[in-house]
């Protein structure tokens, strides 16, 4: 089994997509064994409880500084012997201690076609507001490796989504989630599960 941790901050619809695909066997030997929320109110925690998945809260606000935040997250990941970390609607930043402990083993879903509309300040609805303001005809979602640059790691998968003339940021966000995020995040997770298994077989 490949033990997966999903780190969340909000509604957890991407976590739900991962859970649903795991149940269908689409994650291969990958199993979500831990959910960490950076926000105690995250509905994603309810989704984890409904599936009897171990969950924990590491509140960014309750930590003195990023070193404490990173230290607590890293301790949880190591305690649960996690092999793959998936950021799904995670709104904080993981620091060097965590990133260095999991080289090419932390992935993130971003709701645009990177390098457009990404980086500092581009999250949630703001991404879709920027896409609509610019007037792009196509947007989408990207799964990428996580490094120290926000949304800066190598791209793993992308999926394009057409913008409709009367789209609002909310309507567009929903379409990007349904047609892109909830498809490519499980797909990328399954790809990495396979890669981790193959590497462990090679010893
Ligand atoms: C959404 O804006 C999504 O596009 C982005 O994070 C936000 C919440 O996602 N990835 P989730 O419902 O918590 O997975």
mmCIF file of N, CA, C and O in Angstrom, residues 109-114 136-143 157-164 172 175-181 183-184:
data_model
loop_
_atom_site.group_PDB
_atom_site.id
_atom_site.type_symbol
_atom_site.label_atom_id
_atom_site.label_comp_id
_atom_site.label_asym_id
_atom_site.label_seq_id
_atom_site.Cartn_x
_atom_site.Cartn_y
_atom_site.Cartn_z
ATOM 1 N N UNK A 109 -3.068 20.921 -6.553
ATOM 2 C CA UNK A 109 -4.003 21.247 -7.627
ATOM 3 C C UNK A 109 -4.206 22.765 -7.622
ATOM 4 O O UNK A 109 -4.476 23.351 -6.576
ATOM 5 N N UNK A 110 -3.992 23.365 -8.817
ATOM 6 C CA UNK A 110 -4.221 24.809 -8.923
ATOM 7 C C UNK A 110 -5.290 25.045 -9.991
ATOM 8 O O UNK A 110 -5.196 24.450 -11.076
ATOM 9 N N UNK A 111 -6.265 25.922 -9.727
ATOM 10 C CA UNK A 111 -7.393 26.082 -10.653
ATOM 11 C C UNK A 111 -7.161 27.045 -11.817
ATOM 12 O O UNK A 111 -7.990 27.899 -12.122
ATOM 13 N N UNK A 112 -5.976 26.882 -12.483
ATOM 14 C CA UNK A 112 -5.758 27.603 -13.749
ATOM 15 C C UNK A 112 -4.737 26.812 -14.554
ATOM 16 O O UNK A 112 -4.169 25.831 -14.059
ATOM 17 N N UNK A 113 -4.498 27.237 -15.800
ATOM 18 C CA UNK A 113 -3.457 26.593 -16.614
ATOM 19 C C UNK A 113 -2.159 27.339 -16.313
ATOM 20 O O UNK A 113 -1.855 28.359 -16.917
ATOM 21 N N UNK A 114 -1.379 26.829 -15.350
ATOM 22 C CA UNK A 114 -0.101 27.461 -14.994
ATOM 23 C C UNK A 114 0.720 27.544 -16.291
ATOM 24 O O UNK A 114 0.696 26.610 -17.095
ATOM 25 N N UNK A 136 -9.592 35.719 -21.103
ATOM 26 C CA UNK A 136 -9.150 34.479 -21.766
ATOM 27 C C UNK A 136 -10.375 33.648 -22.158
ATOM 28 O O UNK A 136 -11.426 33.739 -21.536
ATOM 29 N N UNK A 137 -10.240 32.873 -23.244
ATOM 30 C CA UNK A 137 -11.374 32.052 -23.727
ATOM 31 C C UNK A 137 -11.304 30.626 -23.164
ATOM 32 O O UNK A 137 -12.266 29.886 -23.214
ATOM 33 N N UNK A 138 -10.083 30.266 -22.701
ATOM 34 C CA UNK A 138 -9.864 28.930 -22.148
ATOM 35 C C UNK A 138 -9.101 29.049 -20.841
ATOM 36 O O UNK A 138 -8.165 29.866 -20.736
ATOM 37 N N UNK A 139 -9.538 28.330 -19.851
ATOM 38 C CA UNK A 139 -8.766 28.237 -18.601
ATOM 39 C C UNK A 139 -8.690 26.745 -18.266
ATOM 40 O O UNK A 139 -8.748 25.918 -19.184
ATOM 41 N N UNK A 140 -8.564 26.395 -16.995
ATOM 42 C CA UNK A 140 -8.495 24.964 -16.660
ATOM 43 C C UNK A 140 -7.850 24.765 -15.314
ATOM 44 O O UNK A 140 -7.902 25.648 -14.455
ATOM 45 N N UNK A 141 -7.218 23.599 -15.144
ATOM 46 C CA UNK A 141 -6.567 23.284 -13.868
ATOM 47 C C UNK A 141 -5.241 22.593 -14.132
ATOM 48 O O UNK A 141 -5.018 22.020 -15.209
ATOM 49 N N UNK A 142 -4.368 22.671 -13.130
ATOM 50 C CA UNK A 142 -3.016 22.107 -13.232
ATOM 51 C C UNK A 142 -2.674 21.333 -11.962
ATOM 52 O O UNK A 142 -2.949 21.807 -10.859
ATOM 53 N N UNK A 143 -2.099 20.154 -12.120
ATOM 54 C CA UNK A 143 -1.489 19.460 -10.983
ATOM 55 C C UNK A 143 0.014 19.591 -11.169
ATOM 56 O O UNK A 143 0.529 19.343 -12.270
ATOM 57 N N UNK A 157 0.052 17.276 -14.725
ATOM 58 C CA UNK A 157 -1.109 17.153 -15.623
ATOM 59 C C UNK A 157 -1.818 18.500 -15.724
ATOM 60 O O UNK A 157 -1.782 19.300 -14.780
ATOM 61 N N UNK A 158 -2.460 18.743 -16.880
ATOM 62 C CA UNK A 158 -3.326 19.913 -17.024
ATOM 63 C C UNK A 158 -4.568 19.507 -17.801
ATOM 64 O O UNK A 158 -4.551 18.557 -18.569
ATOM 65 N N UNK A 159 -5.666 20.225 -17.574
ATOM 66 C CA UNK A 159 -6.874 20.006 -18.377
ATOM 67 C C UNK A 159 -7.525 21.366 -18.639
ATOM 68 O O UNK A 159 -7.701 22.170 -17.712
ATOM 69 N N UNK A 160 -7.867 21.596 -19.908
ATOM 70 C CA UNK A 160 -8.453 22.884 -20.304
ATOM 71 C C UNK A 160 -9.969 22.869 -20.146
ATOM 72 O O UNK A 160 -10.610 21.816 -20.275
ATOM 73 N N UNK A 161 -10.525 24.047 -19.858
ATOM 74 C CA UNK A 161 -11.979 24.215 -19.717
ATOM 75 C C UNK A 161 -12.372 25.495 -20.458
ATOM 76 O O UNK A 161 -11.720 26.534 -20.300
ATOM 77 N N UNK A 162 -13.406 25.445 -21.319
ATOM 78 C CA UNK A 162 -13.847 26.628 -22.085
ATOM 79 C C UNK A 162 -14.557 27.609 -21.152
ATOM 80 O O UNK A 162 -15.307 27.187 -20.262
ATOM 81 N N UNK A 163 -14.317 28.884 -21.394
ATOM 82 C CA UNK A 163 -15.067 29.909 -20.661
ATOM 83 C C UNK A 163 -16.300 30.260 -21.488
ATOM 84 O O UNK A 163 -16.221 30.402 -22.700
ATOM 85 N N UNK A 164 -17.470 30.353 -20.833
ATOM 86 C CA UNK A 164 -18.717 30.705 -21.523
ATOM 87 C C UNK A 164 -18.959 32.211 -21.374
ATOM 88 O O UNK A 164 -18.526 32.808 -20.377
ATOM 89 N N UNK A 172 -17.733 29.694 -13.158
ATOM 90 C CA UNK A 172 -16.486 29.197 -13.774
ATOM 91 C C UNK A 172 -15.729 28.284 -12.807
ATOM 92 O O UNK A 172 -15.226 27.221 -13.179
ATOM 93 N N UNK A 175 -17.277 24.890 -12.796
ATOM 94 C CA UNK A 175 -17.003 24.111 -14.008
ATOM 95 C C UNK A 175 -15.565 23.591 -14.005
ATOM 96 O O UNK A 175 -15.305 22.435 -14.349
ATOM 97 N N UNK A 176 -14.628 24.455 -13.570
ATOM 98 C CA UNK A 176 -13.220 24.024 -13.538
ATOM 99 C C UNK A 176 -13.038 22.882 -12.546
ATOM 100 O O UNK A 176 -12.323 21.912 -12.808
ATOM 101 N N UNK A 177 -13.732 22.965 -11.401
ATOM 102 C CA UNK A 177 -13.648 21.867 -10.416
ATOM 103 C C UNK A 177 -14.209 20.579 -11.018
ATOM 104 O O UNK A 177 -13.561 19.538 -11.020
ATOM 105 N N UNK A 178 -15.457 20.679 -11.550
ATOM 106 C CA UNK A 178 -16.146 19.472 -12.040
ATOM 107 C C UNK A 178 -15.449 18.844 -13.231
ATOM 108 O O UNK A 178 -15.291 17.641 -13.307
ATOM 109 N N UNK A 179 -15.036 19.700 -14.183
ATOM 110 C CA UNK A 179 -14.522 19.167 -15.460
ATOM 111 C C UNK A 179 -13.010 18.965 -15.452
ATOM 112 O O UNK A 179 -12.469 18.289 -16.312
ATOM 113 N N UNK A 180 -12.306 19.601 -14.517
ATOM 114 C CA UNK A 180 -10.849 19.500 -14.558
ATOM 115 C C UNK A 180 -10.238 19.022 -13.240
ATOM 116 O O UNK A 180 -9.656 17.931 -13.170
ATOM 117 N N UNK A 181 -10.432 19.783 -12.162
ATOM 118 C CA UNK A 181 -9.757 19.452 -10.905
ATOM 119 C C UNK A 181 -10.073 18.047 -10.415
ATOM 120 O O UNK A 181 -9.161 17.260 -10.079
ATOM 121 N N UNK A 183 -10.916 15.569 -11.882
ATOM 122 C CA UNK A 183 -10.458 14.492 -12.780
ATOM 123 C C UNK A 183 -8.940 14.335 -12.715
ATOM 124 O O UNK A 183 -8.403 13.238 -12.537
ATOM 125 N N UNK A 184 -8.228 15.479 -12.848
ATOM 126 C CA UNK A 184 -6.764 15.341 -12.985
ATOM 127 C C UNK A 184 -6.053 15.116 -11.644
ATOM 128 O O UNK A 184 -4.967 14.534 -11.610
#
